[in-house]
């Protein structure tokens, strides 16, 4: 198996939900969602093989965007919405 | 690849979840959801090619509206629901 | 294109999440969900054409009811659940 | 059209999210979800016609149970989880 | 119809969301989700008949686990996350 | 039936939602989601048999990642987002 590097399996990259900006918080949401998937499917070839399927399917992209929204909700709350 | 412009890849346009009005907050929810998708599929031709499919499918439109509801929940909380 | 009237594209009709009653809050949830969809598909003929499909499909109706539940959660929180 | 009675279209039956018990709150969640659907499909014959389909499909029943969970989350918060 | 016993239709078994432990709270989440479904499909034969279908379908099992996560979120909040 | 060991059926492994780090909290989210599924399908052969299906399906992996996001939201709130 062509395994993803260990860094791609870290569940909370950086070890914290706290970020300096909303933009960084959103990027963390995307990374956390991707790393979840890596933990269920660590074979890079399978991951890359599936990319053409989901990335050209509107319904898959909508589903991905839903996961990002959910992860971001948690991260935004953790950061008190970067209000101050 | 006919890549979307960089501005379409900004995850939190304006850099903040705080908006003056609920209407602007809702518009931000839509933009954030769209930009999530751009980050997973930055090829404008693929995005435009998928539009006739999802925009005429009731189930896809319902799924899109669900993502907007989720993004908006976070933005509304960030703005204390524009109560004051 | 037979475009929906502008009023159907307003994202937060009335400009506020605050309503006098729970019943009005729920009605707002439905309107906001519908207007989300109008912003992704503003062609009235397509919207009307899709209605027989989703409105007779139990799974589509269940999905719609899920979106209403999500929108309502935000509106109910905004109104402090109309407790007082 | 064999329209559902008006009482089946009330969005928040009883006009309030506050209930005496958790059991009643859960029943309200079910009623609110059903009445959402009635507002999108008020034809009783269509509703009854769809029942054999969704009520024997495990995936539809799981989807229904998800909507109930979401509605209940809001009602439970409104009632401060019936803690006192 | 081979109806499920009345005890299987109680929406909030025990009448309260408060549990002594997180483990019991999680068990309550599962029971509440199952009882939701019983209220929409109280025929034991249909329920048992559907079991081989959903319990061997990864996607159905994932959907079930999502409902449990949602129910548990409410119960955990009700119990202040069993922090003390 | 080749039943999963009892330890795989514990709903909240460790008996608490409180973890030392965000990384551990995320790992708990994954374990809790997996153990939910074990309670609905405790046959190890069926679980292992389904793995090639869902772990190579982008849509299934996206659905799994959504469940993790939901479980994690609860655990993160329980831990006050590991802020301090």
Coordinates of C-alpha atoms in Angstrom, one line a residue:
Chain A
X1 CA 0.0 0.0 0.0
X2 CA 1.2 3.5 -0.9
X3 CA 0.4 4.9 2.5
X4 CA -0.3 8.6 3.1
X5 CA 2.5 10.2 5.1
X6 CA 2.0 10.3 8.9
X7 CA 1.5 14.0 8.8
X8 CA -1.7 13.5 6.8
X9 CA -3.1 11.3 9.6
X10 CA -2.8 13.9 12.4
X11 CA -6.4 14.4 13.4
X12 CA -6.0 18.0 14.7
X13 CA -3.0 19.5 12.8
X14 CA -1.2 21.9 15.1
X15 CA -2.9 20.3 18.1
X16 CA -5.3 23.1 18.7
X17 CA -8.6 24.5 17.4
X18 CA -7.5 28.0 18.1
X19 CA -6.4 30.0 15.0
X20 CA -5.4 33.6 14.5
X21 CA -8.0 34.4 11.8
X22 CA -11.2 33.1 10.4
X23 CA -9.5 32.2 7.2
X24 CA -7.0 30.0 9.1
X25 CA -9.9 28.5 11.0
X26 CA -11.7 27.6 7.7
X27 CA -8.5 26.1 6.4
X28 CA -8.2 24.0 9.5
X29 CA -11.8 22.8 9.0
X30 CA -10.8 21.5 5.5
X31 CA -7.6 19.9 6.8
X32 CA -9.4 18.2 9.6
X33 CA -12.1 16.8 7.3
X34 CA -9.5 15.5 4.9
X35 CA -7.5 13.9 7.7
X36 CA -10.6 12.2 9.0
X37 CA -10.9 10.5 5.6
X38 CA -7.2 9.6 5.6
X39 CA -7.7 7.7 8.8
X40 CA -10.5 5.6 7.2
X41 CA -8.6 5.2 3.9
X42 CA -4.9 5.7 4.3
X43 CA -4.0 4.3 0.8
X44 CA -2.9 7.3 -1.3
X45 CA -3.6 5.5 -4.5
X46 CA -7.2 4.8 -3.6
X47 CA -7.6 8.4 -2.4
X48 CA -6.1 9.8 -5.6
X49 CA -8.2 7.3 -7.7
X50 CA -11.4 8.6 -6.1
X51 CA -10.7 12.2 -6.7
X52 CA -11.9 12.4 -10.4
X53 CA -15.2 10.8 -9.2
X54 CA -16.1 13.1 -6.4
X55 CA -14.5 16.3 -7.6
X56 CA -16.6 16.3 -10.8
X57 CA -19.9 15.2 -9.1
X58 CA -21.9 18.2 -8.0
X59 CA -23.6 16.1 -5.3
X60 CA -20.3 14.9 -3.9
X61 CA -19.0 18.5 -3.8
X62 CA -22.1 19.6 -2.0
X63 CA -21.6 16.8 0.5
X64 CA -18.0 17.9 1.0
X65 CA -19.0 21.5 1.6
X66 CA -21.5 20.3 4.2
X67 CA -18.8 18.6 6.2
X68 CA -16.6 21.7 6.0
X69 CA -19.6 23.7 7.3
X70 CA -19.9 21.4 10.3
X71 CA -16.2 21.3 11.1
X72 CA -16.1 25.1 10.8
X73 CA -19.0 25.6 13.2
X74 CA -16.9 23.9 15.9
X75 CA -13.7 25.8 15.2
X76 CA -15.6 29.1 15.0
X77 CA -17.2 28.5 18.4
X78 CA -13.8 27.5 19.8
X79 CA -12.4 30.9 18.6
X80 CA -15.4 32.8 19.9
X81 CA -16.0 33.6 16.2
X82 CA -12.8 35.7 16.1
X83 CA -14.9 38.6 17.4
X84 CA -12.2 40.5 19.3
Chain B
X1 CA -7.0 24.1 -16.5
X2 CA -9.2 27.2 -16.6
X3 CA -8.7 28.0 -12.9
X4 CA -11.1 30.1 -10.9
X5 CA -9.6 33.5 -10.0
X6 CA -7.8 33.6 -6.6
X7 CA -10.6 35.7 -5.2
X8 CA -13.0 32.8 -5.6
X9 CA -10.7 30.7 -3.4
X10 CA -10.7 32.9 -0.3
X11 CA -12.3 30.8 2.4
X12 CA -13.8 33.7 4.4
X13 CA -14.3 36.6 2.0
X14 CA -13.7 39.9 3.9
X15 CA -11.8 37.9 6.6
X16 CA -14.5 38.1 9.2
X17 CA -17.8 36.5 10.1
X18 CA -19.2 39.8 11.3
X19 CA -21.7 41.5 9.0
X20 CA -23.8 44.6 9.3
X21 CA -27.1 42.9 8.6
X22 CA -28.7 39.4 8.5
X23 CA -29.1 39.8 4.7
X24 CA -25.3 40.3 4.4
X25 CA -24.7 37.4 6.7
X26 CA -26.8 35.1 4.6
X27 CA -25.0 36.3 1.5
X28 CA -21.7 35.4 3.2
X29 CA -23.0 31.9 4.0
X30 CA -23.6 31.4 0.3
X31 CA -20.2 32.7 -0.7
X32 CA -18.4 30.6 1.9
X33 CA -20.2 27.5 0.7
X34 CA -19.3 28.2 -2.9
X35 CA -15.7 28.9 -2.1
X36 CA -15.4 25.7 -0.1
X37 CA -16.4 23.9 -3.3
X38 CA -13.9 25.9 -5.4
X39 CA -11.1 24.7 -3.1
X40 CA -12.0 21.1 -3.9
X41 CA -12.7 21.8 -7.6
X42 CA -10.9 24.9 -8.8
X43 CA -11.5 24.1 -12.5
X44 CA -14.0 26.7 -13.8
X45 CA -15.0 24.6 -16.7
X46 CA -15.9 21.6 -14.5
X47 CA -17.8 23.9 -12.1
X48 CA -19.7 25.5 -15.0
X49 CA -20.3 22.1 -16.6
X50 CA -21.9 20.7 -13.4
X51 CA -24.2 23.6 -13.0
X52 CA -27.0 22.4 -15.3
X53 CA -27.0 19.1 -13.4
X54 CA -27.4 20.3 -9.9
X55 CA -29.4 23.5 -10.6
X56 CA -32.2 21.5 -12.2
X57 CA -32.2 18.6 -9.7
X58 CA -34.6 19.3 -6.8
X59 CA -32.6 17.0 -4.6
X60 CA -29.3 18.8 -5.3
X61 CA -30.9 22.1 -4.7
X62 CA -32.3 20.9 -1.4
X63 CA -28.8 19.7 -0.4
X64 CA -27.4 23.1 -1.3
X65 CA -30.0 24.8 0.8
X66 CA -29.0 22.6 3.7
X67 CA -25.3 23.6 3.5
X68 CA -26.4 27.3 3.4
X69 CA -28.5 26.7 6.6
X70 CA -25.5 25.2 8.3
X71 CA -23.1 28.0 7.3
X72 CA -25.7 30.6 8.3
X73 CA -26.1 29.1 11.7
X74 CA -22.5 29.8 12.5
X75 CA -22.5 33.3 11.0
X76 CA -25.8 34.2 12.8
X77 CA -24.3 33.0 16.1
X78 CA -21.1 35.0 15.4
X79 CA -23.3 38.1 15.0
X80 CA -25.4 37.4 18.1
X81 CA -28.3 37.1 15.6
X82 CA -28.1 40.8 14.7
X83 CA -30.4 41.3 17.7
X84 CA -29.2 44.8 18.7
Chain C
X1 CA -35.7 33.0 -18.7
X2 CA -38.8 33.5 -16.7
X3 CA -37.0 34.9 -13.6
X4 CA -38.6 34.8 -10.1
X5 CA -39.5 38.3 -8.9
X6 CA -36.8 40.1 -6.9
X7 CA -38.8 39.7 -3.7
X8 CA -38.3 35.9 -4.0
X9 CA -34.5 36.4 -3.9
X10 CA -34.3 38.3 -0.7
X11 CA -32.3 36.1 1.6
X12 CA -33.7 37.2 4.9
X13 CA -37.2 38.5 4.2
X14 CA -38.1 41.3 6.6
X15 CA -34.3 41.8 7.2
X16 CA -34.4 40.2 10.7
X17 CA -34.5 36.8 12.4
X18 CA -36.7 38.2 15.1
X19 CA -40.3 37.3 14.9
X20 CA -43.3 37.8 17.2
X21 CA -44.2 34.2 17.5
X22 CA -42.8 30.7 17.1
X23 CA -45.3 30.2 14.2
X24 CA -43.9 33.2 12.4
X25 CA -40.4 32.0 13.1
X26 CA -41.2 28.7 11.5
X27 CA -42.7 30.4 8.5
X28 CA -39.6 32.5 8.1
X29 CA -37.5 29.3 8.2
X30 CA -39.5 27.9 5.3
X31 CA -39.2 31.2 3.3
X32 CA -35.5 31.5 3.9
X33 CA -34.9 27.9 2.7
X34 CA -37.0 28.6 -0.4
X35 CA -35.2 31.8 -1.1
X36 CA -31.8 30.0 -0.8
X37 CA -32.9 27.8 -3.6
X38 CA -34.1 30.7 -5.7
X39 CA -30.7 32.2 -5.5
X40 CA -29.2 29.0 -7.0
X41 CA -32.0 28.5 -9.5
X42 CA -33.9 31.7 -10.3
X43 CA -35.7 30.3 -13.3
X44 CA -39.3 30.0 -12.3
X45 CA -40.1 27.5 -15.0
X46 CA -37.4 25.2 -13.8
X47 CA -38.6 25.6 -10.2
X48 CA -42.2 24.9 -11.1
X49 CA -41.1 22.0 -13.3
X50 CA -39.2 20.3 -10.4
X51 CA -42.1 20.6 -8.0
X52 CA -44.0 17.5 -9.1
X53 CA -40.8 15.5 -8.7
X54 CA -39.8 16.5 -5.2
X55 CA -43.3 17.0 -3.8
X56 CA -44.3 13.5 -4.5
X57 CA -41.0 11.9 -3.4
X58 CA -41.1 10.9 0.3
X59 CA -37.3 11.1 0.4
X60 CA -37.2 14.6 -1.0
X61 CA -39.9 15.8 1.4
X62 CA -37.9 14.3 4.3
X63 CA -34.8 16.2 3.0
X64 CA -36.8 19.4 2.8
X65 CA -38.1 19.0 6.3
X66 CA -34.5 18.5 7.5
X67 CA -33.5 21.9 6.0
X68 CA -36.5 23.5 7.7
X69 CA -35.4 22.0 11.0
X70 CA -31.9 23.5 10.6
X71 CA -33.1 27.0 9.6
X72 CA -35.6 26.9 12.5
X73 CA -32.9 26.0 15.0
X74 CA -31.1 29.3 14.2
X75 CA -34.2 31.4 14.2
X76 CA -35.5 29.9 17.5
X77 CA -32.1 30.6 19.1
X78 CA -32.2 34.2 17.8
X79 CA -35.6 34.6 19.5
X80 CA -34.5 33.0 22.7
X81 CA -37.1 30.3 21.9
X82 CA -40.0 32.8 22.4
X83 CA -39.8 31.9 26.1
X84 CA -40.9 35.2 27.5
Chain D
X1 CA -57.3 17.9 -4.2
X2 CA -58.0 16.1 -1.0
X3 CA -56.4 18.7 1.2
X4 CA -55.1 18.0 4.7
X5 CA -57.2 19.8 7.3
X6 CA -55.9 23.3 8.3
X7 CA -54.9 21.9 11.7
X8 CA -52.3 19.8 10.0
X9 CA -50.7 22.8 8.5
X10 CA -50.1 24.7 11.7
X11 CA -46.3 25.0 11.9
X12 CA -45.9 25.1 15.7
X13 CA -48.9 23.3 17.1
X14 CA -49.9 24.9 20.4
X15 CA -47.9 28.0 19.4
X16 CA -45.0 27.3 21.7
X17 CA -41.9 25.2 22.0
X18 CA -42.4 24.9 25.7
X19 CA -43.7 21.6 26.9
X20 CA -44.3 20.1 30.4
X21 CA -42.2 17.0 29.8
X22 CA -39.5 15.6 27.6
X23 CA -42.0 13.1 26.2
X24 CA -44.3 15.9 25.1
X25 CA -41.3 17.8 23.6
X26 CA -40.4 14.7 21.6
X27 CA -44.0 14.4 20.4
X28 CA -44.0 18.0 19.4
X29 CA -40.8 17.4 17.4
X30 CA -42.5 14.7 15.4
X31 CA -45.6 16.8 14.8
X32 CA -43.6 19.8 13.7
X33 CA -41.6 17.7 11.2
X34 CA -44.8 16.2 9.8
X35 CA -46.5 19.6 9.5
X36 CA -43.4 20.9 7.6
X37 CA -44.0 18.2 5.1
X38 CA -47.7 19.0 4.9
X39 CA -46.8 22.6 4.0
X40 CA -44.8 21.3 1.0
X41 CA -47.3 18.6 0.1
X42 CA -50.8 19.3 1.4
X43 CA -52.5 16.7 -0.8
X44 CA -53.6 14.0 1.6
X45 CA -53.8 11.3 -1.1
X46 CA -50.2 11.9 -2.1
X47 CA -49.1 11.8 1.5
X48 CA -51.0 8.6 2.2
X49 CA -49.8 7.2 -1.2
X50 CA -46.1 7.8 -0.2
X51 CA -46.4 6.2 3.2
X52 CA -46.0 2.5 2.1
X53 CA -42.8 3.6 0.3
X54 CA -41.0 5.4 3.1
X55 CA -42.3 3.4 6.0
X56 CA -40.9 0.2 4.6
X57 CA -37.6 1.7 3.5
X58 CA -34.9 1.5 6.2
X59 CA -33.0 4.4 4.7
X60 CA -36.1 6.6 4.6
X61 CA -36.9 5.7 8.2
X62 CA -33.3 6.6 9.2
X63 CA -33.7 9.9 7.4
X64 CA -37.0 10.6 9.2
X65 CA -35.3 9.8 12.6
X66 CA -32.6 12.3 11.7
X67 CA -35.1 15.1 11.2
X68 CA -36.8 14.2 14.6
X69 CA -33.4 14.4 16.3
X70 CA -32.8 17.9 14.8
X71 CA -36.2 19.3 15.7
X72 CA -35.9 17.8 19.2
X73 CA -32.5 19.5 19.7
X74 CA -34.2 22.8 19.4
X75 CA -37.2 22.0 21.5
X76 CA -35.0 20.5 24.2
X77 CA -32.8 23.6 24.3
X78 CA -36.0 25.8 24.5
X79 CA -37.1 23.8 27.6
X80 CA -33.6 23.9 29.2
X81 CA -33.7 20.2 28.8
X82 CA -36.5 19.8 31.3
X83 CA -33.7 19.8 34.0
X84 CA -35.7 21.4 36.8
Chain E
X1 CA -50.2 -6.2 12.3
X2 CA -47.7 -7.6 14.7
X3 CA -47.3 -4.3 16.6
X4 CA -44.2 -3.5 18.7
X5 CA -45.0 -3.4 22.4
X6 CA -46.1 -0.1 23.9
X7 CA -42.8 0.2 25.7
X8 CA -41.1 0.4 22.4
X9 CA -43.1 3.5 21.4
X10 CA -42.2 5.6 24.5
X11 CA -40.3 8.6 22.9
X12 CA -38.1 9.4 25.9
X13 CA -37.7 6.2 27.9
X14 CA -37.4 7.0 31.5
X15 CA -39.0 10.4 30.9
X16 CA -35.8 12.3 31.3
X17 CA -32.7 13.2 29.3
X18 CA -30.6 13.2 32.5
X19 CA -28.4 10.1 33.0
X20 CA -25.9 9.1 35.6
X21 CA -23.1 8.5 33.1
X22 CA -22.0 9.3 29.5
X23 CA -22.4 5.6 28.7
X24 CA -26.0 5.6 29.8
X25 CA -26.6 8.9 27.9
X26 CA -25.3 7.2 24.7
X27 CA -27.5 4.2 25.3
X28 CA -30.5 6.6 25.6
X29 CA -29.5 8.2 22.3
X30 CA -29.7 4.9 20.6
X31 CA -33.0 4.0 22.3
X32 CA -34.6 7.3 21.4
X33 CA -33.6 7.0 17.8
X34 CA -35.0 3.5 17.6
X35 CA -38.2 4.6 19.2
X36 CA -38.6 7.4 16.7
X37 CA -38.5 4.9 14.0
X38 CA -41.1 2.7 15.8
X39 CA -43.5 5.6 15.9
X40 CA -43.3 5.8 12.1
X41 CA -43.2 2.1 11.5
X42 CA -44.8 0.1 14.4
X43 CA -45.1 -3.1 12.6
X44 CA -42.5 -5.5 14.1
X45 CA -42.5 -7.7 11.0
X46 CA -41.6 -4.8 8.8
X47 CA -38.9 -3.6 11.2
X48 CA -37.3 -7.1 11.5
X49 CA -37.7 -7.6 7.7
X50 CA -35.7 -4.4 7.1
X51 CA -32.9 -5.3 9.4
X52 CA -30.9 -7.5 7.1
X53 CA -31.0 -4.7 4.5
X54 CA -29.7 -1.8 6.6
X55 CA -27.4 -3.7 8.9
X56 CA -25.3 -5.0 6.1
X57 CA -25.2 -1.8 4.1
X58 CA -22.3 0.4 5.1
X59 CA -24.1 3.5 4.0
X60 CA -27.1 2.7 6.1
X61 CA -24.9 2.0 9.1
X62 CA -23.1 5.3 8.6
X63 CA -26.5 7.1 8.4
X64 CA -27.6 5.4 11.6
X65 CA -24.4 6.5 13.3
X66 CA -25.1 10.0 12.2
X67 CA -28.5 10.0 13.9
X68 CA -27.0 8.7 17.1
X69 CA -24.4 11.5 17.0
X70 CA -27.2 14.0 16.8
X71 CA -29.3 12.6 19.5
X72 CA -26.3 12.3 21.7
X73 CA -25.4 15.9 21.2
X74 CA -28.7 16.9 22.8
X75 CA -28.4 14.5 25.7
X76 CA -24.8 15.4 26.4
X77 CA -25.7 19.1 26.5
X78 CA -28.6 18.3 28.9
X79 CA -26.2 16.6 31.2
X80 CA -23.6 19.3 31.0
X81 CA -21.4 16.7 29.4
X82 CA -21.2 14.8 32.7
X83 CA -18.3 17.1 33.6
X84 CA -18.8 17.1 37.3
Chain F
X1 CA -21.6 -15.2 14.4
X2 CA -18.1 -13.9 14.8
X3 CA -19.0 -11.3 17.3
X4 CA -16.8 -8.2 17.9
X5 CA -15.2 -8.2 21.3
X6 CA -17.1 -6.6 24.1
X7 CA -14.6 -3.7 24.3
X8 CA -15.7 -2.7 20.8
X9 CA -19.3 -2.3 22.0
X10 CA -18.5 0.2 24.8
X11 CA -20.4 3.3 23.7
X12 CA -18.2 5.9 25.4
X13 CA -14.7 4.3 25.7
X14 CA -13.1 5.5 28.9
X15 CA -16.5 6.5 30.2
X16 CA -16.0 10.2 29.8
X17 CA -16.0 12.9 27.0
X18 CA -13.2 14.7 28.7
X19 CA -9.8 14.3 27.0
X20 CA -6.4 15.9 27.6
X21 CA -5.9 17.2 24.1
X22 CA -7.9 18.0 21.0
X23 CA -6.1 15.2 19.2
X24 CA -7.4 12.7 21.8
X25 CA -10.8 14.2 21.5
X26 CA -10.9 13.7 17.8
X27 CA -9.7 10.1 18.3
X28 CA -12.6 9.6 20.7
X29 CA -15.0 10.9 18.1
X30 CA -13.8 8.3 15.7
X31 CA -14.0 5.5 18.2
X32 CA -17.5 6.5 19.4
X33 CA -18.8 6.6 15.8
X34 CA -17.3 3.1 15.1
X35 CA -18.7 1.7 18.3
X36 CA -22.2 3.0 17.4
X37 CA -22.0 1.0 14.3
X38 CA -20.8 -2.1 16.2
X39 CA -23.9 -1.9 18.3
X40 CA -26.1 -2.0 15.2
X41 CA -23.9 -4.6 13.4
X42 CA -21.8 -6.7 15.9
X43 CA -20.9 -9.3 13.4
X44 CA -17.2 -8.8 12.7
X45 CA -17.4 -10.7 9.4
X46 CA -20.1 -8.4 8.1
X47 CA -18.2 -5.3 9.3
X48 CA -15.0 -6.5 7.6
X49 CA -16.9 -7.5 4.5
X50 CA -18.3 -4.0 4.1
X51 CA -15.0 -2.3 4.5
X52 CA -13.8 -2.6 0.9
X53 CA -17.1 -1.0 -0.2
X54 CA -17.3 2.1 1.9
X55 CA -13.5 2.7 2.1
X56 CA -13.2 3.0 -1.7
X57 CA -16.4 5.0 -2.2
X58 CA -15.8 8.8 -2.0
X59 CA -19.4 9.4 -1.0
X60 CA -19.2 6.9 1.8
X61 CA -16.0 8.4 3.1
X62 CA -17.5 11.9 2.9
X63 CA -20.5 10.6 4.9
X64 CA -18.1 9.0 7.5
X65 CA -16.3 12.3 7.8
X66 CA -19.6 14.0 8.5
X67 CA -20.4 11.7 11.4
X68 CA -16.9 12.4 12.8
X69 CA -17.5 16.1 12.6
X70 CA -20.8 15.8 14.5
X71 CA -19.3 13.6 17.2
X72 CA -16.4 15.9 17.5
X73 CA -18.6 19.0 18.0
X74 CA -20.0 17.4 21.1
X75 CA -16.7 16.3 22.5
X76 CA -15.1 19.7 21.7
X77 CA -17.9 21.5 23.6
X78 CA -17.5 19.1 26.5
X79 CA -13.9 20.1 26.8
X80 CA -14.5 23.8 26.3
X81 CA -12.5 23.5 23.1
X82 CA -9.3 22.7 25.0
X83 CA -8.9 26.5 25.3
X84 CA -7.1 26.6 28.6

